[in-house]
XYZ file of C-alpha atoms in Angstrom:
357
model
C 17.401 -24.850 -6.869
C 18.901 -22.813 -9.718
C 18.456 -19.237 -9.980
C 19.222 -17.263 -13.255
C 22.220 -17.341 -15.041
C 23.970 -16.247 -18.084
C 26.397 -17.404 -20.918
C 28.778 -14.631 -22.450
C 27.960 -14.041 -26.103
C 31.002 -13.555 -27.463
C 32.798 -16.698 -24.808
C 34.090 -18.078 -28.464
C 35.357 -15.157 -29.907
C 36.934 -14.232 -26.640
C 39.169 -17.492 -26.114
C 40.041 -17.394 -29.264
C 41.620 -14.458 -28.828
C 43.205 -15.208 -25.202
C 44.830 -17.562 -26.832
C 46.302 -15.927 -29.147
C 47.190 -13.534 -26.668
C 48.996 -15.832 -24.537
C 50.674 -17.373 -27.686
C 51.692 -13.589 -28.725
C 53.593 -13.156 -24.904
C 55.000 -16.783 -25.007
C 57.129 -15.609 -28.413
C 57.593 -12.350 -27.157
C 59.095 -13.264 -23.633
C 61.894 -15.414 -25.817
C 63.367 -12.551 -27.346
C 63.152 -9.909 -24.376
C 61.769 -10.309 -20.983
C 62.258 -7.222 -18.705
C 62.729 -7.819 -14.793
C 59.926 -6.879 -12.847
C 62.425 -3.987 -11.215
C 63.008 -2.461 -15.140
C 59.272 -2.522 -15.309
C 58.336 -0.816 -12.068
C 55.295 -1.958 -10.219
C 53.400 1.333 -11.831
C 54.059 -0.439 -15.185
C 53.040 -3.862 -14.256
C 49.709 -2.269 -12.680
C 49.640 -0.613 -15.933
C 50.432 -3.653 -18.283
C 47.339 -5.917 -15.762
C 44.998 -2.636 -16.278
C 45.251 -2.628 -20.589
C 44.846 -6.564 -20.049
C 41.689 -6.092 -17.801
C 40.183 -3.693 -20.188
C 40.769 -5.901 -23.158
C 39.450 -9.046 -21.656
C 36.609 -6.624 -20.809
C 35.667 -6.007 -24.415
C 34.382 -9.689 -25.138
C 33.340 -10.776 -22.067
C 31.688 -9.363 -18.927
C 33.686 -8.353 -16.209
C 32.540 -7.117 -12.871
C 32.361 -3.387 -13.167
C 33.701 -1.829 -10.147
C 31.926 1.006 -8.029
C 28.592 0.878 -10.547
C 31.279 1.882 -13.221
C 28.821 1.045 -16.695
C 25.606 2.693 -14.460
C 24.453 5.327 -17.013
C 22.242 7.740 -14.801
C 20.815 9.920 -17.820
C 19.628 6.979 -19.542
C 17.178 6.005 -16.584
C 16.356 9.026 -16.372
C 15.054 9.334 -19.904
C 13.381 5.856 -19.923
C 11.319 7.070 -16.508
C 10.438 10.544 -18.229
C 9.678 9.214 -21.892
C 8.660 6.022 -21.751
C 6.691 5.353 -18.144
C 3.314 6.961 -17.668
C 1.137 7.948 -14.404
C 3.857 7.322 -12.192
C 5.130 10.932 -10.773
C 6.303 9.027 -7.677
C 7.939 5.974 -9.505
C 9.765 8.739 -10.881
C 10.774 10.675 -8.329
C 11.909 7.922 -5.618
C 13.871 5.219 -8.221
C 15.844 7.721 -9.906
C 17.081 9.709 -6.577
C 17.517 6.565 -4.639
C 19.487 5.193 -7.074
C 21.627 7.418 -8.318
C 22.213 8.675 -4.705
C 23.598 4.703 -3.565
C 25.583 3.993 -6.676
C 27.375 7.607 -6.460
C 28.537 6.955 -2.775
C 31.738 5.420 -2.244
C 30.824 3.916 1.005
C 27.009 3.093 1.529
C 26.305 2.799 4.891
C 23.987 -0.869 3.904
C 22.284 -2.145 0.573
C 19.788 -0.280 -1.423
C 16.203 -2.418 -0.798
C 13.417 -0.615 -3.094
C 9.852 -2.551 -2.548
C 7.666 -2.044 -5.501
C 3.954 -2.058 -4.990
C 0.903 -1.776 -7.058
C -2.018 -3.582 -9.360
C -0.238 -5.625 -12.129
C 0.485 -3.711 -15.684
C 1.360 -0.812 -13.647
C 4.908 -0.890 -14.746
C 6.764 -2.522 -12.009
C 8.795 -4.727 -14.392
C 9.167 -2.554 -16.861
C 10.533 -0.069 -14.615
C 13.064 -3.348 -12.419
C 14.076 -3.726 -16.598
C 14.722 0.068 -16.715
C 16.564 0.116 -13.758
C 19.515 -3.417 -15.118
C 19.602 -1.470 -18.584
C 20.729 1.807 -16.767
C 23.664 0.103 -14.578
C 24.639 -3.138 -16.823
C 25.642 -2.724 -20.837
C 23.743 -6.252 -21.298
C 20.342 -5.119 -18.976
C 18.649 -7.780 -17.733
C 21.258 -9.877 -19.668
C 24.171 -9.258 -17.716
C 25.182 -12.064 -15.313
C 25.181 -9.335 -12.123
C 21.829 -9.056 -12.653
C 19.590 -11.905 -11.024
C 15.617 -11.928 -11.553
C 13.505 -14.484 -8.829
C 9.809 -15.678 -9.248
C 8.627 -16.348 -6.011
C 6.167 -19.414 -7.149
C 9.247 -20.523 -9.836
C 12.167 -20.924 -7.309
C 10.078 -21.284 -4.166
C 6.766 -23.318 -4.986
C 6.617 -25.745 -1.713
C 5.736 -24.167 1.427
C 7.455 -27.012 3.337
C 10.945 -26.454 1.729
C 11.111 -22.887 3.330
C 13.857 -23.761 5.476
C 15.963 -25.189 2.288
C 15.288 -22.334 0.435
C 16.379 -20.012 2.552
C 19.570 -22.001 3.253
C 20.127 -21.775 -0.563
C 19.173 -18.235 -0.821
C 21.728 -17.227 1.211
C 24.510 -19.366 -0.039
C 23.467 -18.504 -3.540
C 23.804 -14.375 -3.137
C 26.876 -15.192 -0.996
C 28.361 -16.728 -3.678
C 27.518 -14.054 -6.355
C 28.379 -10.838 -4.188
C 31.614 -13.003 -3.355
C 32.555 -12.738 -7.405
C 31.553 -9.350 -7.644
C 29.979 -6.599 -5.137
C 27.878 -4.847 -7.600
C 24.831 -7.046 -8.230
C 21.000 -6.473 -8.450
C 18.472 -8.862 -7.178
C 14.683 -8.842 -8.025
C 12.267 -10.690 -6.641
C 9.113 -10.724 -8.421
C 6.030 -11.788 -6.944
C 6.738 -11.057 -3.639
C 3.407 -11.251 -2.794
C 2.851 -15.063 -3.461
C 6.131 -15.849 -1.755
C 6.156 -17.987 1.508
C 6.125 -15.653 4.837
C 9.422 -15.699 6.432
C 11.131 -16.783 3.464
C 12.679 -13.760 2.458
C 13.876 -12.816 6.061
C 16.681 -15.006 4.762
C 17.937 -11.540 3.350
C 17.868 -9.553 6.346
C 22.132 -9.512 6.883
C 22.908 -8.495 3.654
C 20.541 -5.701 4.169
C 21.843 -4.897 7.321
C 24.102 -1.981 8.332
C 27.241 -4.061 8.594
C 30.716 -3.182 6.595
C 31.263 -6.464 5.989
C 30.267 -10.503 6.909
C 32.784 -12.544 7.096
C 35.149 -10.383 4.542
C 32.227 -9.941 1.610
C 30.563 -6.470 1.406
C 27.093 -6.042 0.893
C 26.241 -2.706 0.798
C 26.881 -1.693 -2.836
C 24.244 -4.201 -3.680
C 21.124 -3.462 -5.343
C 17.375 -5.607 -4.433
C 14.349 -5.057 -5.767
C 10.853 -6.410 -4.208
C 8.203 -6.617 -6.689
C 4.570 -6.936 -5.239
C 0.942 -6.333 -5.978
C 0.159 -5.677 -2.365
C -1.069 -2.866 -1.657
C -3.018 -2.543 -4.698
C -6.029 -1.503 -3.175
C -5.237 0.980 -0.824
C -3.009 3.015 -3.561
C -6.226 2.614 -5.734
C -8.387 3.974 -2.907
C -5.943 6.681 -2.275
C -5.487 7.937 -5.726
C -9.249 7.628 -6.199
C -10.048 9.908 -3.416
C -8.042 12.607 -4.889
C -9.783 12.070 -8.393
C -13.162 12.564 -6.316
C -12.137 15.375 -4.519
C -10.782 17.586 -7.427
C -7.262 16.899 -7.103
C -4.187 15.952 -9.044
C -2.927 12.416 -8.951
C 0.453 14.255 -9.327
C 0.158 15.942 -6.078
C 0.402 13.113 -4.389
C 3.153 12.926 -1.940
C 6.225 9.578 -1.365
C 5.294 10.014 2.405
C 1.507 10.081 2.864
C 2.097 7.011 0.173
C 4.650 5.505 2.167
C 3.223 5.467 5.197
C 0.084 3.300 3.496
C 2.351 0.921 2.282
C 4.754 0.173 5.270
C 1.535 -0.621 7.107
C 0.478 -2.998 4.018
C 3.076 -4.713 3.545
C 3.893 -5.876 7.256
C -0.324 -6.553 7.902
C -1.003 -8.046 4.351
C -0.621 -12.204 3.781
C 2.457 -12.545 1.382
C 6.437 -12.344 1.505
C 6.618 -9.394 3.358
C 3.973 -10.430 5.906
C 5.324 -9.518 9.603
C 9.084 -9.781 8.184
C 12.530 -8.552 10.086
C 12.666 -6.605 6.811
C 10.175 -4.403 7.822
C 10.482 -4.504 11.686
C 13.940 -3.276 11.535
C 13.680 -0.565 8.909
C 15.605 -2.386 5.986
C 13.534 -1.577 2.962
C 14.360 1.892 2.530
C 11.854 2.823 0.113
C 8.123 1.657 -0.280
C 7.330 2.838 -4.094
C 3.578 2.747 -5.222
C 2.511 2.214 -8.642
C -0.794 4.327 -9.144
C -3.679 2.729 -11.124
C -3.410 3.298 -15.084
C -6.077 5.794 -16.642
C -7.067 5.339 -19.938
C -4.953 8.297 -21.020
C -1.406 6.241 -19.981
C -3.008 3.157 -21.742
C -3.158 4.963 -24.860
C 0.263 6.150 -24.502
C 1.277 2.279 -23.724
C -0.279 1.547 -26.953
C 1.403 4.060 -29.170
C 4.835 3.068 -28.260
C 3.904 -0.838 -28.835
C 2.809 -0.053 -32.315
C 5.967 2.169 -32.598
C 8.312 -0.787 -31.172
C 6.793 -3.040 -33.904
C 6.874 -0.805 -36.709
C 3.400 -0.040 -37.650
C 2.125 3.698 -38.011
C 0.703 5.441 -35.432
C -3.161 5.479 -36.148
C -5.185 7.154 -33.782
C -8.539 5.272 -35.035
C -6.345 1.690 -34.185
C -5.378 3.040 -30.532
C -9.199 4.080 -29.499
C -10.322 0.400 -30.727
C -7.349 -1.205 -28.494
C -8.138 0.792 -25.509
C -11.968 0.416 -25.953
C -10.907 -3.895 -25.725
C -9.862 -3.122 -22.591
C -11.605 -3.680 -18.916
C -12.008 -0.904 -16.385
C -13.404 0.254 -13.186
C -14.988 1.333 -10.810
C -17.808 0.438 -12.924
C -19.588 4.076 -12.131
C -16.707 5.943 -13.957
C -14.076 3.186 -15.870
C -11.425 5.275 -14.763
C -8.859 2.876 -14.639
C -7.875 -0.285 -17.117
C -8.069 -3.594 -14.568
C -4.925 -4.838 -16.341
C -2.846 -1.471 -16.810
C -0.611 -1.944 -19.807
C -0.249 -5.586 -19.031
C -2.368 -7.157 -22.050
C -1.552 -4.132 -24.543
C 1.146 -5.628 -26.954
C -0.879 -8.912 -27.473
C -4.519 -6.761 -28.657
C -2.206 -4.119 -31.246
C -1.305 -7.292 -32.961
C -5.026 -8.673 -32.716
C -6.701 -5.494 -33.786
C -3.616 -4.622 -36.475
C -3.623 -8.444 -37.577
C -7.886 -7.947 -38.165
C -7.232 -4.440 -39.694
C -4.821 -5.816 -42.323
C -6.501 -9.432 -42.933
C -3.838 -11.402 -42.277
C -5.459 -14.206 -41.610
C -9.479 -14.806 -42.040
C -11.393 -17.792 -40.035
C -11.934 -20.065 -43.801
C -8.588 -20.144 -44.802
C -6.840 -23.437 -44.544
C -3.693 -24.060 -42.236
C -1.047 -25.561 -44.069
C 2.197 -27.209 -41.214
C-alpha cells in the first residue's frame, strides 16, 4: 500500500545549487579554514542555521513547532469563503490555533468531521493544509487517505493496519508536524482505524517519536441525518440555525458515530475519549448555494450575473420535498453546472456541429 506523496518542485534547481554550494566551501576551505574553537560553537550553530534556511528556500523542510501555520489566513478562508457553517467556524479555528500555539500538547489534535456530502468538509480539511503548510495540500507533511482507495478489501484489515502504523511512524519519525486526513471514514472497515489509537493517546513519547504535535482529520457523512433533523427542527420552530450550540451538536454526534456502521463504529477512538472534537456540517440552504456559485464563476473569471446564478441553483435537487429547503448535494455539483449553464449561455458548442480530433 502507498499512501500520498510528494516531489519538491524546485528538487532541480535546488541541487544545482547545493552543488555549487559545496563546490564554493571546497575552494574556500583551501585558502582559510578557521578551527572550530576560533569559530565558537554560537557561530557554527549560526553558520548550520543560514545553511538550514537556505536549503529551506528550494525545497521543503520540516517546519518546526507549526512554524509556516498562518492563523489569520484560516481565519479569513472560514469567514469569507465557507457558508452555513457557524459551528465549523467556531470549533476548527479555536481548536487549532489553540494545539499549534502550545509548546507541549498534552496528545494529538483528532477533529472528526461530519455531515451530508457538499457540505464543505473538504474544502474546509484543504483550508485547514493551506493555513499551516506554504504548499497546502501539496506539502509532503500533509497526507490525504480514501478509505475505499487505500483500504478496499475487508479481509486485509489486519495488513492495513500493520501498514498504517508503520507508515505514520515513519513520517512523524522525519518530522513531528504532520496532518493526516482520512476521507470517507464512513465506508472504511470497522476496527481499522483503531490502528491510530497510540498516536492519539496521552503519551509524551513511543519509543522516542512524539506524537502529540500531530494533526488528524476524520472526514465522514455519518451523522448526516440527525444534524439534518436537528437543524430542521429549529427551522420549524422559529429559530436560528446560528443558535445552534457545539455541545447539544456534539453530544448527537458522539452517539452517531460509535452506534452508526462505518470506521468509527464501536472504536477505542471513541471509547476512550480520543477525538476531541465532533464538528457537524449543517445542511446547505439555497441561500449558501448561491453564494457557492458566485465565487465559482468568480474563480473562473466570468462576471457575476445574478440571472446565471438563479438558473444554476434552480438545476439543483432539494428537500424535504414540502419546503426544498436544502440542496441534496450542497455545493458538491456547483462548479460542473456554471460551466454547463455559462457554456449554453455563450454557445460554445451547439448539438450539429461536427467534432473534429
Amino acid at each position: 500500500m502507498t499512501f500520498q506523496s510528494k516531489t519538491p518542485k524546485q528538487a532541480y534547481l535546488f541541487n544545482i545549487l547545493l552543488i555549487f554550494c559545496v563546490n564554493v566551501s571546497v575552494a574556500h576551505a583551501a585558502f582559510a579554514m578557521p578551527s572550530l574553537s576560533t569559530i565558537g560553537a554560537a557561530g557554527v550553530a549560526g553558520i548550520y542555521t543560514l545553511g538550514h534556511r537556505f536549503i529551506c528556500n528550494f525545497k521543503e523542510c520540516c517546519p518546526p513547532n507549526w512554524a509556516e501555520a498562518n492563523m489569520t489566513a484560516l481565519q479569513h478562508s472560514l469567514t469569507t469563503k465557507l457558508y452555513g457553517q457557524h459551528l465549523v467556524r467556531n470549533v476548527v479555528l479555536n481548536s487549532i490555533a489553540g494545539h499549534i500555539k502550545n509548546p507541549n500538547p498534552q496528545k494529538a489534535l483528532s477533529l472528526s468531521f461530519h455531515g451530508w456530502t457538499g457540505g464543505g468538509k473538504n474544502y474546509v480539511s484543504k483550508f485547514i493544509a493551506q493555513s499551516l503548510f506554504k504548499e497546502g495540500m501539496d506539502s509532503k507533511h500533509v497526507h490525504l487517505i480514501i478509505a475505499t482507495l487505500h483500504f478496499p478489501h475487508k479481509s486485509h484489515i489486519a495488513t492495513y493496519a500493520d501498514q498504517l502504523r508503520d507508515w505514520i511512524r515513519s513520517n512523524v519519525t522525519r518530522c513531528s508536524t504532520q496532518l493526516f486526513i482520512f476521507d470517507e471514514m464512513d465506508k472504511m472497515h470497522p476496527g481499522l482505524i483503531d490502528a491510530l489509537k497510540p498516536f492519539l493517546e496521552h503519551y509524551n513519547e513511543i519509543s522516542g517519536v512524539d506524537y502529540r504535535k500531530n494533526i488528524f482529520l476524520f472526514l465522514s457523512n455519518s451523522g448526516g441525518n440527525d444534524i439534518t433533523t436537528r437543524t430542521y427542527e429549529y427551522w420549524n420552530d422559529g429559530k436560528k440555525r446560528e443558535d445552534i450550540t457545539p455541545k447539544e451538536m456534539d453530544e448527537i454526534l458522539h452517539v452517531n458515530a460509535f452506534n452508526e456502521e462505518g470506521g468509527l463504529w464501536h472504536s477505542s477512538l471513541i471509547e476512550r475519549h480520543l477525538i476531541d472534537y465532533f464538528v457537524p456540517f449543517l445542511p446547505m440552504e439555497r441561500s449558501h448555494v448561491m453564494k457557492c456559485i458566485e465565487d465559482d464563476m468568480v474563480s473562473k473569471g466570468h462576471p457575476v450575473d445574478q440571472a446565471i446564478i438563479k438558473t444554476v441553483a434552480d438545476e439543483l435537487q432539494y428537500f424535504p420535498k414540502d419546503t426544498k429547503l436544502y440542496a441534496k448535494a450542497g455545493c458538491k455539483r456547483i462548479s460542473q453546472k456554471v460551466d454547463l449553464i455559462i457554456g449554453e449561455k455563450n454557445g460554445y458548442y451547439d448539438a450539429q456541429d461536427k467534432w473534429e480530433l
